[in-house]
Coordinates of C-alpha atoms in Angstrom, one line a residue:
M1 CA -114.0 -113.3 -73.8
F2 CA -111.6 -116.2 -73.2
R3 CA -108.5 -115.7 -71.1
G4 CA -106.3 -118.6 -70.3
A5 CA -104.1 -119.0 -67.3
M6 CA -100.6 -119.6 -68.3
L7 CA -99.6 -122.5 -66.2
I8 CA -96.9 -125.1 -66.5
A9 CA -97.9 -128.7 -65.7
V10 CA -95.4 -131.4 -65.1
A11 CA -96.2 -135.1 -65.2
V12 CA -95.8 -136.5 -61.7
A13 CA -94.2 -139.9 -61.2
L14 CA -94.6 -141.3 -57.8
L15 CA -91.6 -143.0 -56.3
A16 CA -89.7 -142.8 -59.5
P17 CA -85.9 -143.4 -59.3
A18 CA -83.7 -140.4 -59.7
T19 CA -82.4 -141.6 -63.0
A20 CA -85.9 -141.6 -64.5
S21 CA -86.5 -137.9 -63.9
A22 CA -84.5 -136.9 -67.0
T23 CA -87.0 -138.7 -69.2
K24 CA -90.2 -137.1 -67.8
P25 CA -91.9 -135.0 -70.4
A26 CA -91.7 -131.2 -70.2
V27 CA -94.5 -128.9 -71.1
T28 CA -95.1 -125.2 -71.8
T29 CA -98.6 -124.0 -71.9
G30 CA -99.0 -121.5 -74.8
A31 CA -101.4 -118.8 -75.7
A32 CA -105.0 -119.5 -76.8
A33 CA -105.8 -118.8 -80.4
S34 CA -108.9 -118.6 -82.7
I35 CA -110.9 -117.3 -79.8
A36 CA -114.6 -117.1 -80.6
Q37 CA -117.8 -116.9 -78.5
T38 CA -117.9 -120.6 -77.7
T39 CA -114.7 -122.1 -79.1
V40 CA -111.0 -121.7 -78.8
T41 CA -107.8 -123.5 -79.8
L42 CA -105.4 -124.2 -76.9
N43 CA -101.7 -124.4 -77.7
G44 CA -98.4 -125.4 -76.1
K45 CA -95.2 -127.3 -76.5
V46 CA -94.3 -130.8 -75.3
D47 CA -90.8 -132.3 -75.0
A48 CA -91.2 -136.0 -74.9
N49 CA -87.6 -136.5 -73.9
R50 CA -87.2 -139.6 -76.1
K51 CA -90.2 -141.5 -74.6
P52 CA -93.6 -142.2 -76.1
T53 CA -95.7 -139.4 -74.6
T54 CA -99.3 -138.3 -74.6
Y55 CA -100.7 -134.9 -73.8
F56 CA -104.1 -133.3 -73.0
F57 CA -105.3 -129.9 -71.8
Q58 CA -107.3 -129.4 -68.6
I59 CA -109.8 -126.5 -68.8
G60 CA -112.5 -125.0 -66.6
A61 CA -113.9 -121.9 -65.0
T62 CA -111.6 -122.3 -61.9
R63 CA -108.1 -123.7 -61.4
L64 CA -109.8 -127.0 -60.4
Y65 CA -110.4 -127.2 -64.2
G66 CA -113.0 -130.0 -64.4
A67 CA -112.7 -130.9 -68.0
T68 CA -110.0 -132.4 -70.3
T69 CA -109.5 -132.6 -74.0
A70 CA -108.9 -136.0 -75.6
A71 CA -105.4 -137.4 -75.1
A72 CA -103.2 -137.2 -78.2
S73 CA -99.7 -138.4 -79.0
A74 CA -96.7 -136.0 -78.7
G75 CA -94.4 -138.6 -80.2
S76 CA -91.1 -139.7 -78.7
G77 CA -88.7 -137.2 -80.0
A78 CA -85.8 -135.4 -78.3
N79 CA -87.1 -131.8 -79.1
P80 CA -90.2 -129.9 -78.1
V81 CA -93.1 -130.2 -80.5
N82 CA -96.1 -127.8 -80.9
V83 CA -99.4 -129.2 -79.8
S84 CA -102.9 -127.9 -79.8
A85 CA -106.5 -128.9 -79.1
A86 CA -109.7 -127.3 -80.3
V87 CA -112.3 -126.8 -77.6
G88 CA -116.0 -126.1 -78.1
G89 CA -119.1 -125.7 -76.0
L90 CA -117.7 -122.8 -73.9
A91 CA -120.0 -120.2 -72.3
P92 CA -119.7 -116.7 -73.9
A93 CA -118.1 -113.9 -71.8
T94 CA -116.6 -116.4 -69.3
L95 CA -113.1 -116.5 -67.9
Y96 CA -111.5 -120.0 -68.4
H97 CA -108.3 -121.4 -66.9
Y98 CA -106.3 -124.1 -68.8
R99 CA -103.1 -125.9 -68.6
L100 CA -101.2 -128.5 -70.7
V101 CA -100.4 -131.9 -69.1
A102 CA -98.1 -134.6 -70.6
Q103 CA -97.4 -138.1 -69.4
N104 CA -95.2 -141.1 -70.3
E105 CA -94.2 -144.2 -68.5
D106 CA -91.9 -142.2 -66.1

């Protein structure tokens, strides 16, 4: 059975000026769906804060994750958008942790 850790991941910008912090993307990791023996769909929301933004999910048997989904575009809108990624190749009856990560130039 698959159980996801509901974690919030924030893109980190090293040494970014204070004015740039308002344009960092915001994420909310959502519930897993379509859970099967070896597959799952991971869901969440990304607010690009008006900057071209990409997102991906990290997933693994521990909170060190170890694997990521392919990066995809979350657009550059001003409102949160629903995002998802299908994941396969999972081990049956294994607890997995996952989180959503978004990044932009900030």
